Amino acid sequence: MARPVSRFVCAECGAVTPKWAGRCETCQAWNSIFEEKLEAAPGLSAKGAKSAARRIEFVDLAGSAAPPPRAETGISELDRVLGGGLVPGSAVLLGGDPGIGKSTLLLQAAASLARSGRKVLYISGEEAIEQVRLRARRLGLTDAKLGLAAAINLRDIVATLETAGDTTLVVIDSIQTMWLDEIDSAPGTVSQVRACSFELIRAAKTRNFAVVLVGHVTKDGAIAGPRVLEHMVDAVLYFEGDRGHQFRILRGVKNRFGATDEIGVFEMGENGLAEVPNPSALFLAERRGNIAGSAVFAGIEGTRPVLVEIQCLLAANAGGSPRRSTVGWDSSRLSMLLAVLETRCGVKFNATDVYLNVAGGLRISEPAADLAVAAALISAATETPTDPGMVFFGEVGLSGEIRQVAQAEARLKEAEKLGFDSACLPRRIASGNRKLAAPTGLTLREIGHLSDLVARFSGKTSASASRATMSS
Ligand code: TYD
Ligand code: MG
């Protein structure tokens, strides 16, 4: 039987199929399948072997106790997401939509490292040298002594890095523009991206420098998404945010040298990215009290408490099935909450369009936000503002019960710091071990069931004022 000469790989999820298709069977993405040429796979037979096999060495688990040395970039929001700085010999993938600020962030980090006396190389395959210089001028970084090059030929790049001496960081902007001549496909295809990354990571490991690969994520799949190389690198960071908003959030999704749930918050301004050491104040800056449909969620992102405003708008449905639209939150989680509110608490949303928004462009994945979302929904349904001095957190179960969430103390402390005076949270279980470790100055409204929350609102309003019908 003839051996297949090529296979097809999905750029979004990495699934391999023998045949091309317009849509990936595995992840359902459209136009994401690309051909990859297969080279004759080397077998283990002695014929093709280039060198005699050597014995591998086994060692014990103890080793040296010292943690890996790290190079701090001096941008603490970035260092925290990295787990304390760049680890020599590691590879980091920085993904994100085009134009979100990846090159800006890396240029700032590279310049900061270079200023601390380390050797940094910035290789741009996307922008010409003058463009990068222009940006550096705008960011006030021209005094930093870093090596800048515009190159896409990976053979040249790797050969240069082999002789580059004691380098701390190499930035490759972006991996989709890199090109290895022995691979028979265009830059940006799965095979090029994979082969180029492999060579760069190997160079990083042998020469002990950290390499940061920039990868664009595109929805239309015109170029290979960096998903296929997530498993090849040590850390994957995503830079997210709305280009219309000034906030940018750096999120760790994989990290072999640190926690993955950390976020770094930045603000994009005239002079590049500024760190936001206190994101809560920023996320709440535009909040206007006394508006129905808004509730403040006391969340935890990584090791940091973050307060954000959840906004909900209800609109009469013009016929057809009602719309459910969410920004920054999981839409199936919203459907679940609506179902619980309807079935367990008698608040009906079946004739209303529901729009839910996490203000400031943050994306929340914690179930602890359930209670705040429910409060925003009930507040909108009853047209009664939530108490502007109150924060909410707690998970809602399918029977409407409010469940405990982790780190209640940290959430309360942050709320207190930002001038809130009360908190609505899950009822503590009497058994003692769930008691709050630290006393808080906030008034605590502990609730056990979602209907308790509904009762608080319906007590304040006349039923006729409500847009959604309250049937109980
Ligand atoms: P960039 O870093 O080029 O994005 P990426 O590398 O992810 O494609 O950022 C480009 C955007 O950032 C661009 O729309 C302009 C904006 N920007 C600022 O608002 N302020 C600045 O100081 C800089 C350098 C860029
Ligand atoms: Mg860029």
PDB file of N, CA, C and O in Angstrom, residues 147-198:
ATOM      1  N   GLY A 147      19.419  44.433  21.340  1.00  0.00           N
ATOM      2  CA  GLY A 147      19.726  44.111  19.952  1.00  0.00           C
ATOM      3  C   GLY A 147      18.440  43.952  19.171  1.00  0.00           C
ATOM      4  O   GLY A 147      17.585  43.147  19.529  1.00  0.00           O
ATOM      5  N   LEU A 148      18.295  44.754  18.118  1.00  0.00           N
ATOM      6  CA  LEU A 148      17.073  44.697  17.318  1.00  0.00           C
ATOM      7  C   LEU A 148      17.419  44.194  15.927  1.00  0.00           C
ATOM      8  O   LEU A 148      18.413  44.611  15.330  1.00  0.00           O
ATOM      9  N   ALA A 149      16.603  43.281  15.406  1.00  0.00           N
ATOM     10  CA  ALA A 149      16.837  42.794  14.046  1.00  0.00           C
ATOM     11  C   ALA A 149      15.508  42.521  13.390  1.00  0.00           C
ATOM     12  O   ALA A 149      14.530  42.179  14.059  1.00  0.00           O
ATOM     13  N   ALA A 150      15.462  42.728  12.082  1.00  0.00           N
ATOM     14  CA  ALA A 150      14.278  42.321  11.322  1.00  0.00           C
ATOM     15  C   ALA A 150      14.698  41.116  10.501  1.00  0.00           C
ATOM     16  O   ALA A 150      15.572  41.229   9.646  1.00  0.00           O
ATOM     17  N   ALA A 151      14.113  39.966  10.798  1.00  0.00           N
ATOM     18  CA  ALA A 151      14.522  38.740  10.097  1.00  0.00           C
ATOM     19  C   ALA A 151      13.387  37.745  10.129  1.00  0.00           C
ATOM     20  O   ALA A 151      12.562  37.754  11.055  1.00  0.00           O
ATOM     21  N   ILE A 152      13.336  36.901   9.093  1.00  0.00           N
ATOM     22  CA  ILE A 152      12.344  35.826   9.122  1.00  0.00           C
ATOM     23  C   ILE A 152      12.965  34.459   8.817  1.00  0.00           C
ATOM     24  O   ILE A 152      12.330  33.437   9.031  1.00  0.00           O
ATOM     25  N   ASN A 153      14.186  34.473   8.347  1.00  0.00           N
ATOM     26  CA  ASN A 153      14.798  33.198   7.998  1.00  0.00           C
ATOM     27  C   ASN A 153      15.314  32.518   9.262  1.00  0.00           C
ATOM     28  O   ASN A 153      16.269  32.945   9.880  1.00  0.00           O
ATOM     29  N   LEU A 154      14.661  31.432   9.616  1.00  0.00           N
ATOM     30  CA  LEU A 154      14.958  30.815  10.895  1.00  0.00           C
ATOM     31  C   LEU A 154      16.343  30.201  10.955  1.00  0.00           C
ATOM     32  O   LEU A 154      16.968  30.169  12.006  1.00  0.00           O
ATOM     33  N   ARG A 155      16.826  29.736   9.820  1.00  0.00           N
ATOM     34  CA  ARG A 155      18.174  29.156   9.810  1.00  0.00           C
ATOM     35  C   ARG A 155      19.196  30.228  10.213  1.00  0.00           C
ATOM     36  O   ARG A 155      20.054  29.984  11.055  1.00  0.00           O
ATOM     37  N   ASP A 156      19.039  31.435   9.647  1.00  0.00           N
ATOM     38  CA  ASP A 156      19.939  32.538  10.008  1.00  0.00           C
ATOM     39  C   ASP A 156      19.794  32.892  11.486  1.00  0.00           C
ATOM     40  O   ASP A 156      20.775  33.132  12.185  1.00  0.00           O
ATOM     41  N   ILE A 157      18.551  32.934  11.931  1.00  0.00           N
ATOM     42  CA  ILE A 157      18.307  33.346  13.320  1.00  0.00           C
ATOM     43  C   ILE A 157      18.943  32.366  14.290  1.00  0.00           C
ATOM     44  O   ILE A 157      19.683  32.757  15.198  1.00  0.00           O
ATOM     45  N   VAL A 158      18.709  31.066  14.067  1.00  0.00           N
ATOM     46  CA  VAL A 158      19.238  30.067  15.001  1.00  0.00           C
ATOM     47  C   VAL A 158      20.760  30.073  14.962  1.00  0.00           C
ATOM     48  O   VAL A 158      21.420  30.018  16.001  1.00  0.00           O
ATOM     49  N   ALA A 159      21.335  30.195  13.755  1.00  0.00           N
ATOM     50  CA  ALA A 159      22.799  30.222  13.645  1.00  0.00           C
ATOM     51  C   ALA A 159      23.361  31.421  14.406  1.00  0.00           C
ATOM     52  O   ALA A 159      24.381  31.322  15.091  1.00  0.00           O
ATOM     53  N   THR A 160      22.668  32.557  14.328  1.00  0.00           N
ATOM     54  CA  THR A 160      23.124  33.748  15.041  1.00  0.00           C
ATOM     55  C   THR A 160      23.016  33.552  16.550  1.00  0.00           C
ATOM     56  O   THR A 160      23.921  33.912  17.304  1.00  0.00           O
ATOM     57  N   LEU A 161      21.899  32.951  16.974  1.00  0.00           N
ATOM     58  CA  LEU A 161      21.697  32.756  18.417  1.00  0.00           C
ATOM     59  C   LEU A 161      22.735  31.797  18.993  1.00  0.00           C
ATOM     60  O   LEU A 161      23.148  31.940  20.144  1.00  0.00           O
ATOM     61  N   GLU A 162      23.173  30.824  18.186  1.00  0.00           N
ATOM     62  CA  GLU A 162      24.168  29.848  18.656  1.00  0.00           C
ATOM     63  C   GLU A 162      25.463  30.541  19.099  1.00  0.00           C
ATOM     64  O   GLU A 162      26.157  30.053  19.975  1.00  0.00           O
ATOM     65  N   THR A 163      25.748  31.683  18.462  1.00  0.00           N
ATOM     66  CA  THR A 163      27.026  32.352  18.760  1.00  0.00           C
ATOM     67  C   THR A 163      26.801  33.665  19.503  1.00  0.00           C
ATOM     68  O   THR A 163      27.696  34.491  19.566  1.00  0.00           O
ATOM     69  N   ALA A 164      25.574  33.850  20.029  1.00  0.00           N
ATOM     70  CA  ALA A 164      25.238  35.165  20.563  1.00  0.00           C
ATOM     71  C   ALA A 164      25.773  35.429  21.962  1.00  0.00           C
ATOM     72  O   ALA A 164      25.590  36.507  22.500  1.00  0.00           O
ATOM     73  N   GLY A 165      26.401  34.443  22.574  1.00  0.00           N
ATOM     74  CA  GLY A 165      26.948  34.673  23.917  1.00  0.00           C
ATOM     75  C   GLY A 165      25.873  34.618  24.991  1.00  0.00           C
ATOM     76  O   GLY A 165      24.829  33.995  24.803  1.00  0.00           O
ATOM     77  N   ASP A 166      26.090  35.313  26.080  1.00  0.00           N
ATOM     78  CA  ASP A 166      25.253  35.175  27.259  1.00  0.00           C
ATOM     79  C   ASP A 166      23.966  35.996  27.133  1.00  0.00           C
ATOM     80  O   ASP A 166      23.884  37.105  27.625  1.00  0.00           O
ATOM     81  N   THR A 167      22.982  35.439  26.478  1.00  0.00           N
ATOM     82  CA  THR A 167      21.736  36.159  26.240  1.00  0.00           C
ATOM     83  C   THR A 167      20.701  35.767  27.290  1.00  0.00           C
ATOM     84  O   THR A 167      20.610  34.604  27.660  1.00  0.00           O
ATOM     85  N   THR A 168      19.920  36.732  27.757  1.00  0.00           N
ATOM     86  CA  THR A 168      18.871  36.426  28.733  1.00  0.00           C
ATOM     87  C   THR A 168      17.537  36.173  28.043  1.00  0.00           C
ATOM     88  O   THR A 168      16.805  35.255  28.391  1.00  0.00           O
ATOM     89  N   LEU A 169      17.227  37.004  27.064  1.00  0.00           N
ATOM     90  CA  LEU A 169      15.903  36.898  26.447  1.00  0.00           C
ATOM     91  C   LEU A 169      15.988  37.117  24.944  1.00  0.00           C
ATOM     92  O   LEU A 169      16.682  38.019  24.464  1.00  0.00           O
ATOM     93  N   VAL A 170      15.264  36.267  24.214  1.00  0.00           N
ATOM     94  CA  VAL A 170      15.107  36.457  22.776  1.00  0.00           C
ATOM     95  C   VAL A 170      13.610  36.557  22.499  1.00  0.00           C
ATOM     96  O   VAL A 170      12.839  35.693  22.906  1.00  0.00           O
ATOM     97  N   VAL A 171      13.198  37.637  21.850  1.00  0.00           N
ATOM     98  CA  VAL A 171      11.787  37.809  21.507  1.00  0.00           C
ATOM     99  C   VAL A 171      11.621  37.537  20.018  1.00  0.00           C
ATOM    100  O   VAL A 171      12.360  38.085  19.192  1.00  0.00           O
ATOM    101  N   ILE A 172      10.674  36.681  19.670  1.00  0.00           N
ATOM    102  CA  ILE A 172      10.392  36.382  18.266  1.00  0.00           C
ATOM    103  C   ILE A 172       9.000  36.926  17.962  1.00  0.00           C
ATOM    104  O   ILE A 172       8.000  36.408  18.459  1.00  0.00           O
ATOM    105  N   ASP A 173       8.932  37.981  17.181  1.00  0.00           N
ATOM    106  CA  ASP A 173       7.655  38.665  16.929  1.00  0.00           C
ATOM    107  C   ASP A 173       7.361  38.634  15.428  1.00  0.00           C
ATOM    108  O   ASP A 173       7.898  39.435  14.684  1.00  0.00           O
ATOM    109  N   SER A 174       6.568  37.799  14.898  1.00  0.00           N
ATOM    110  CA  SER A 174       5.851  36.735  15.543  1.00  0.00           C
ATOM    111  C   SER A 174       6.264  35.389  14.954  1.00  0.00           C
ATOM    112  O   SER A 174       6.903  35.363  13.917  1.00  0.00           O
ATOM    113  N   ILE A 175       5.858  34.317  15.607  1.00  0.00           N
ATOM    114  CA  ILE A 175       6.248  32.988  15.132  1.00  0.00           C
ATOM    115  C   ILE A 175       5.613  32.688  13.766  1.00  0.00           C
ATOM    116  O   ILE A 175       6.141  31.922  12.975  1.00  0.00           O
ATOM    117  N   GLN A 176       4.499  33.331  13.480  1.00  0.00           N
ATOM    118  CA  GLN A 176       3.830  33.065  12.196  1.00  0.00           C
ATOM    119  C   GLN A 176       4.560  33.655  10.996  1.00  0.00           C
ATOM    120  O   GLN A 176       4.224  33.343   9.858  1.00  0.00           O
ATOM    121  N   THR A 177       5.521  34.553  11.254  1.00  0.00           N
ATOM    122  CA  THR A 177       6.255  35.112  10.118  1.00  0.00           C
ATOM    123  C   THR A 177       7.566  34.367   9.878  1.00  0.00           C
ATOM    124  O   THR A 177       8.260  34.632   8.910  1.00  0.00           O
ATOM    125  N   MET A 178       7.916  33.442  10.786  1.00  0.00           N
ATOM    126  CA  MET A 178       9.204  32.756  10.663  1.00  0.00           C
ATOM    127  C   MET A 178       9.124  31.663   9.598  1.00  0.00           C
ATOM    128  O   MET A 178       8.078  31.077   9.365  1.00  0.00           O
ATOM    129  N   TRP A 179      10.272  31.398   9.005  1.00  0.00           N
ATOM    130  CA  TRP A 179      10.274  30.538   7.836  1.00  0.00           C
ATOM    131  C   TRP A 179      11.530  29.688   7.810  1.00  0.00           C
ATOM    132  O   TRP A 179      12.649  30.186   7.947  1.00  0.00           O
ATOM    133  N   LEU A 180      11.337  28.376   7.688  1.00  0.00           N
ATOM    134  CA  LEU A 180      12.448  27.426   7.631  1.00  0.00           C
ATOM    135  C   LEU A 180      12.458  26.843   6.224  1.00  0.00           C
ATOM    136  O   LEU A 180      11.468  26.247   5.792  1.00  0.00           O
ATOM    137  N   ASP A 181      13.572  27.019   5.503  1.00  0.00           N
ATOM    138  CA  ASP A 181      13.545  26.689   4.074  1.00  0.00           C
ATOM    139  C   ASP A 181      13.344  25.208   3.777  1.00  0.00           C
ATOM    140  O   ASP A 181      12.897  24.850   2.706  1.00  0.00           O
ATOM    141  N   GLU A 182      13.670  24.339   4.757  1.00  0.00           N
ATOM    142  CA  GLU A 182      13.505  22.916   4.434  1.00  0.00           C
ATOM    143  C   GLU A 182      12.052  22.445   4.501  1.00  0.00           C
ATOM    144  O   GLU A 182      11.730  21.351   4.061  1.00  0.00           O
ATOM    145  N   ILE A 183      11.192  23.268   5.036  1.00  0.00           N
ATOM    146  CA  ILE A 183       9.778  22.892   5.089  1.00  0.00           C
ATOM    147  C   ILE A 183       9.094  23.487   3.865  1.00  0.00           C
ATOM    148  O   ILE A 183       9.217  24.676   3.580  1.00  0.00           O
ATOM    149  N   ASP A 184       8.345  22.615   3.209  1.00  0.00           N
ATOM    150  CA  ASP A 184       7.805  22.971   1.915  1.00  0.00           C
ATOM    151  C   ASP A 184       6.423  23.612   2.051  1.00  0.00           C
ATOM    152  O   ASP A 184       5.456  23.149   1.467  1.00  0.00           O
ATOM    153  N   SER A 185       6.314  24.641   2.868  1.00  0.00           N
ATOM    154  CA  SER A 185       5.031  25.350   2.924  1.00  0.00           C
ATOM    155  C   SER A 185       5.274  26.785   3.361  1.00  0.00           C
ATOM    156  O   SER A 185       6.361  27.138   3.803  1.00  0.00           O
ATOM    157  N   ALA A 186       4.237  27.586   3.264  1.00  0.00           N
ATOM    158  CA  ALA A 186       4.386  29.024   3.491  1.00  0.00           C
ATOM    159  C   ALA A 186       4.525  29.324   4.981  1.00  0.00           C
ATOM    160  O   ALA A 186       4.068  28.546   5.819  1.00  0.00           O
ATOM    161  N   PRO A 187       5.141  30.484   5.339  1.00  0.00           N
ATOM    162  CA  PRO A 187       5.184  30.887   6.748  1.00  0.00           C
ATOM    163  C   PRO A 187       3.768  30.966   7.315  1.00  0.00           C
ATOM    164  O   PRO A 187       2.841  31.351   6.600  1.00  0.00           O
ATOM    165  N   GLY A 188       3.612  30.595   8.550  1.00  0.00           N
ATOM    166  CA  GLY A 188       2.298  30.673   9.172  1.00  0.00           C
ATOM    167  C   GLY A 188       1.501  29.387   9.098  1.00  0.00           C
ATOM    168  O   GLY A 188       0.500  29.247   9.788  1.00  0.00           O
ATOM    169  N   THR A 189       1.919  28.456   8.268  1.00  0.00           N
ATOM    170  CA  THR A 189       1.195  27.187   8.234  1.00  0.00           C
ATOM    171  C   THR A 189       1.616  26.341   9.428  1.00  0.00           C
ATOM    172  O   THR A 189       2.646  26.584  10.052  1.00  0.00           O
ATOM    173  N   VAL A 190       0.785  25.341   9.708  1.00  0.00           N
ATOM    174  CA  VAL A 190       1.034  24.539  10.904  1.00  0.00           C
ATOM    175  C   VAL A 190       2.438  23.948  10.892  1.00  0.00           C
ATOM    176  O   VAL A 190       3.154  24.003  11.888  1.00  0.00           O
ATOM    177  N   SER A 191       2.861  23.406   9.742  1.00  0.00           N
ATOM    178  CA  SER A 191       4.168  22.745   9.754  1.00  0.00           C
ATOM    179  C   SER A 191       5.304  23.742   9.949  1.00  0.00           C
ATOM    180  O   SER A 191       6.262  23.453  10.650  1.00  0.00           O
ATOM    181  N   GLN A 192       5.193  24.933   9.348  1.00  0.00           N
ATOM    182  CA  GLN A 192       6.239  25.943   9.545  1.00  0.00           C
ATOM    183  C   GLN A 192       6.276  26.404  11.003  1.00  0.00           C
ATOM    184  O   GLN A 192       7.343  26.474  11.608  1.00  0.00           O
ATOM    185  N   VAL A 193       5.103  26.724  11.529  1.00  0.00           N
ATOM    186  CA  VAL A 193       5.043  27.223  12.905  1.00  0.00           C
ATOM    187  C   VAL A 193       5.635  26.205  13.860  1.00  0.00           C
ATOM    188  O   VAL A 193       6.432  26.525  14.747  1.00  0.00           O
ATOM    189  N   ARG A 194       5.285  24.950  13.636  1.00  0.00           N
ATOM    190  CA  ARG A 194       5.744  23.906  14.537  1.00  0.00           C
ATOM    191  C   ARG A 194       7.249  23.691  14.406  1.00  0.00           C
ATOM    192  O   ARG A 194       7.964  23.601  15.406  1.00  0.00           O
ATOM    193  N   ALA A 195       7.724  23.619  13.174  1.00  0.00           N
ATOM    194  CA  ALA A 195       9.153  23.358  12.971  1.00  0.00           C
ATOM    195  C   ALA A 195       9.997  24.529  13.477  1.00  0.00           C
ATOM    196  O   ALA A 195      11.025  24.327  14.138  1.00  0.00           O
ATOM    197  N   CYS A 196       9.564  25.753  13.187  1.00  0.00           N
ATOM    198  CA  CYS A 196      10.321  26.926  13.633  1.00  0.00           C
ATOM    199  C   CYS A 196      10.358  26.994  15.156  1.00  0.00           C
ATOM    200  O   CYS A 196      11.400  27.267  15.755  1.00  0.00           O
ATOM    201  N   SER A 197       9.217  26.722  15.799  1.00  0.00           N
ATOM    202  CA  SER A 197       9.173  26.762  17.256  1.00  0.00           C
ATOM    203  C   SER A 197      10.098  25.709  17.829  1.00  0.00           C
ATOM    204  O   SER A 197      10.824  25.962  18.794  1.00  0.00           O
ATOM    205  N   PHE A 198      10.078  24.532  17.225  1.00  0.00           N
ATOM    206  CA  PHE A 198      10.918  23.446  17.715  1.00  0.00           C
ATOM    207  C   PHE A 198      12.392  23.864  17.697  1.00  0.00           C
ATOM    208  O   PHE A 198      13.106  23.677  18.685  1.00  0.00           O
TER     209      PHE A 198
END
